XYZ file of C-alpha atoms in Angstrom:
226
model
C 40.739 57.593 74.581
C 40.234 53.733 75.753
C 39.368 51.918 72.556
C 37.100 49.075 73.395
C 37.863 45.236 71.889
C 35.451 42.431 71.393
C 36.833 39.244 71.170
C 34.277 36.555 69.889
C 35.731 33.041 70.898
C 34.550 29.863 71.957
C 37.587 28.799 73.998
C 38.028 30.192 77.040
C 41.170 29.904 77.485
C 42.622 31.457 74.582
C 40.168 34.618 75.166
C 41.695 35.056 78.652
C 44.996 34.833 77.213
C 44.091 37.357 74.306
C 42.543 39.364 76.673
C 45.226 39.783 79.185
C 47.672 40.338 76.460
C 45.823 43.035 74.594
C 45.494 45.203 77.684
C 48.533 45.372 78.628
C 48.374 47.581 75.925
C 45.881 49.845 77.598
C 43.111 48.425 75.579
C 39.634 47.925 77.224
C 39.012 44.532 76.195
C 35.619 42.578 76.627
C 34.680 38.744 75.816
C 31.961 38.141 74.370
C 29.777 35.792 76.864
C 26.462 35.863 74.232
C 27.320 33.072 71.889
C 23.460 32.823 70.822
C 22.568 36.002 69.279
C 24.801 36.621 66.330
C 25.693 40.120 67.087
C 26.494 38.738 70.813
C 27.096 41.624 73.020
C 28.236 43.548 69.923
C 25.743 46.740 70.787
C 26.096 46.694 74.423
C 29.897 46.907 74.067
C 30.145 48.984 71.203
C 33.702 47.987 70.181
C 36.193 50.093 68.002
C 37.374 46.424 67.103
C 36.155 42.433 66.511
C 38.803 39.561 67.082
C 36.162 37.236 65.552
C 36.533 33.184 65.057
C 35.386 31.339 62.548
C 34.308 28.300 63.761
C 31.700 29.542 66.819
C 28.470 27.717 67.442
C 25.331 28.696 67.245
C 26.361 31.036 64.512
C 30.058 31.205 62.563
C 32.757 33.951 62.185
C 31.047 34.690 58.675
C 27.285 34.955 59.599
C 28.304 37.151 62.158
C 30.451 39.547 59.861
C 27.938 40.002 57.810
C 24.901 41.005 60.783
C 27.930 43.643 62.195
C 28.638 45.260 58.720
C 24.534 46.027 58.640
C 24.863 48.447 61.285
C 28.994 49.038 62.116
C 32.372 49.271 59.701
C 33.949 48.766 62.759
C 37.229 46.766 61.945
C 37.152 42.785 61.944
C 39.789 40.669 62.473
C 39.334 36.907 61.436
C 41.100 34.575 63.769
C 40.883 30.860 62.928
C 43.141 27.434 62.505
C 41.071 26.813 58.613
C 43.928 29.075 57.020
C 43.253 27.383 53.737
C 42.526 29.988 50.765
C 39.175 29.851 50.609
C 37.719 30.529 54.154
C 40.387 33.570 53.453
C 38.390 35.002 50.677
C 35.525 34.031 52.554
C 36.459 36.343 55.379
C 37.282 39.156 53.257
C 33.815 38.707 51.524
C 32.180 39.046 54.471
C 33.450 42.541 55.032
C 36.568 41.033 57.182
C 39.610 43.276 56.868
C 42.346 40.842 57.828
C 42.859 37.159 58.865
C 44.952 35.918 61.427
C 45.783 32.186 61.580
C 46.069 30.097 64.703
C 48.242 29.221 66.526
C 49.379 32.804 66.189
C 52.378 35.083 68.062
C 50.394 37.223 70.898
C 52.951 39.933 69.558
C 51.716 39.834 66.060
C 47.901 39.830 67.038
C 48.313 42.889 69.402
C 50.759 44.681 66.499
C 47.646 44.527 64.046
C 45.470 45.595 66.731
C 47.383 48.562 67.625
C 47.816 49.277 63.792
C 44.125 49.000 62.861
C 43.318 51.017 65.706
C 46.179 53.713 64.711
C 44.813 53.590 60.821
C 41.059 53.456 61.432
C 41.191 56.337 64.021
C 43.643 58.702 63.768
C 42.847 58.485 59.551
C 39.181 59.379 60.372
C 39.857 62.082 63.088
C 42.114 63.643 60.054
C 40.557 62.893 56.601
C 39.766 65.616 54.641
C 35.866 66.809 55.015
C 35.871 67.674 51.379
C 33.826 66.519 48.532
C 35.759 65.418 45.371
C 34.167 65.395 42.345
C 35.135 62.760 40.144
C 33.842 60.519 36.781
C 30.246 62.337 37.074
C 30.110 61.422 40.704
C 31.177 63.077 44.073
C 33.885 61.012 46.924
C 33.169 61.944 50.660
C 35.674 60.825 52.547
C 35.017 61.484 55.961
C 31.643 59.365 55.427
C 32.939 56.768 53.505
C 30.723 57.308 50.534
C 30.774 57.927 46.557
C 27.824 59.233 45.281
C 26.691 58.936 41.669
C 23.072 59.183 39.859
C 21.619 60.095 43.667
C 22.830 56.228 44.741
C 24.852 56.142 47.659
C 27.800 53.713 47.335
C 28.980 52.757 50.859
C 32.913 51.980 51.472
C 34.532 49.703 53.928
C 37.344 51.577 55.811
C 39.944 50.128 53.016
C 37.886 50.605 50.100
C 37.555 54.385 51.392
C 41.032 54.371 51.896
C 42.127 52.815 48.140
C 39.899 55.346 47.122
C 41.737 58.192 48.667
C 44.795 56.961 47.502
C 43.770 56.705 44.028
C 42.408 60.066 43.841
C 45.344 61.718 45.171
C 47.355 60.141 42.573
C 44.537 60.945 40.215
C 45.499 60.464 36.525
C 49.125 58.209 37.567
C 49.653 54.359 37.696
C 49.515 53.628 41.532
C 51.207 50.602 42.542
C 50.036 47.801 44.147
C 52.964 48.370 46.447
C 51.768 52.109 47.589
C 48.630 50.986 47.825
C 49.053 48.408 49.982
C 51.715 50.219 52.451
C 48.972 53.136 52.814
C 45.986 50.332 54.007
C 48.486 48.515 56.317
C 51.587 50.729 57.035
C 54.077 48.133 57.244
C 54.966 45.346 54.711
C 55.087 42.721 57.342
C 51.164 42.477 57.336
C 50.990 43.040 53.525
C 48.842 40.404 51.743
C 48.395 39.957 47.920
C 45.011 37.906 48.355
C 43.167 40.509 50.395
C 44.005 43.704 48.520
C 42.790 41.683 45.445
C 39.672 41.058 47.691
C 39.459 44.627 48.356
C 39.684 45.953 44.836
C 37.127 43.377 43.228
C 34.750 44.127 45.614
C 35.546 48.265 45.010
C 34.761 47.428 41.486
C 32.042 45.233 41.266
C 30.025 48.583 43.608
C 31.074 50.493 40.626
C 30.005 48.642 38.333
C 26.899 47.797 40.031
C 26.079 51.770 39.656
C 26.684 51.793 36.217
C 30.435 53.407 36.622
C 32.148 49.600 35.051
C 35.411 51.162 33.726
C 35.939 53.801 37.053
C 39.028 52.086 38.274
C 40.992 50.483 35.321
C 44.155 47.979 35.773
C 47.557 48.614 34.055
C 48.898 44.972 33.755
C 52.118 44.933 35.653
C 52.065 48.644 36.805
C 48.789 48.901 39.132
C 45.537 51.045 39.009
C 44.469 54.123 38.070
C 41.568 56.554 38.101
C 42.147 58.671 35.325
């Protein structure tokens, strides 16, 4: 299969230079040339990935996150020179699953490409298609979704993925190490601040369906669903 990437960026020349890097990888990469709508050519292209900056006019990096997870959990890649904290957690917020900060190695952009693809992918071609009942609700992981009291909680591709991990280790402290090295595979793209990101926002779905203790934290040790 040719998975398809969207690249959202303003300057031309680093697109080009994205884009000619990324398929040498046998990607099928488009740029997006519809700056003015803020899903762009998002539905025409139909991308298995977004390499999506921040700073974009009409529209930024954020506003647009947030129209694409409406209607896709297609994975987003934030790529921007304002590294600073903040438009980090910003990203994440926005349903963002990593941040890249300019200037940036080509090598290092196309390894998390190639890894998200690899993780999003092959996990959903082989996640397991049954239900697991759990804390009065029921985890279905090849849709992404808890359900509890008839409300359907809808996961990100990491939250599903913490998910699975915690239920597989159901009743044992899972470290924040395992956890992480299952979402990204390889330490080098590890980051504290967004699996932090990831959990809070986990939780506060959770809690938001009346489930507030689901997922408690053993200081120093990790997380566990018991």
């Amino acid at each position: 299969m040719n998975y398809k990437i969207l690249i959202v960026e303003d300057d031309d020349v680093i697109a080009k230079q994205m884009k000619l890097h990324i398929e040498k990888w046998g990607f099928e990469v488009f740029i997006d040339s519809n700056l003015s709508n803020p899903l762009g050519d998002f539905s025409t292209v139909n991308p298995n990935l977004v390499l999506l900056d921040v700073n974009l006019p009409f529209y930024n990096g954020f506003f647009r996150c947030s129209k694409i997870r409406e209607i896709s959990k297609v994975p987003v890649i934030f790529i921007s020179s304002a590294s600073d904290t903040m438009n980090q957690v910003l990203a994440m917020n926005m349903g963002g699953d990593d941040f890249i900060c300019k200037p940036f190695d080509f090598e290092i952009l196309t390894a998390k490409v190639n890894a998200f693809i690899r993780r999003t992918y092959d996990f959903s071609a082989n996640s397991n298609n049954n239900m697991i009942e759990i804390g009065g609700g029921v985890f279905l992981p090849a849709e992404s979704v808890f359900v509890f009291n008839e409300q359907r909680i809808e996961l990100t591709k990491n939250e599903n993925r913490i998910m699975s991990t915690l239920l597989e280790n159901k009743g044992t402290i899972v470290s924040r190490r395992k956890i992480m090295e299952k979402l990204w595979n390889d330490d080098c793209f590890v980051d504290e601040n967004t699996l932090n990101v990831n959990i809070n926002r986990l939780r506060k779905k959770f809690e938001e369906a009346g489930m507030e203790t689901f997922i408690k934290t053993k200081k120093g040790q990790g997380y566990i669903i018991e």
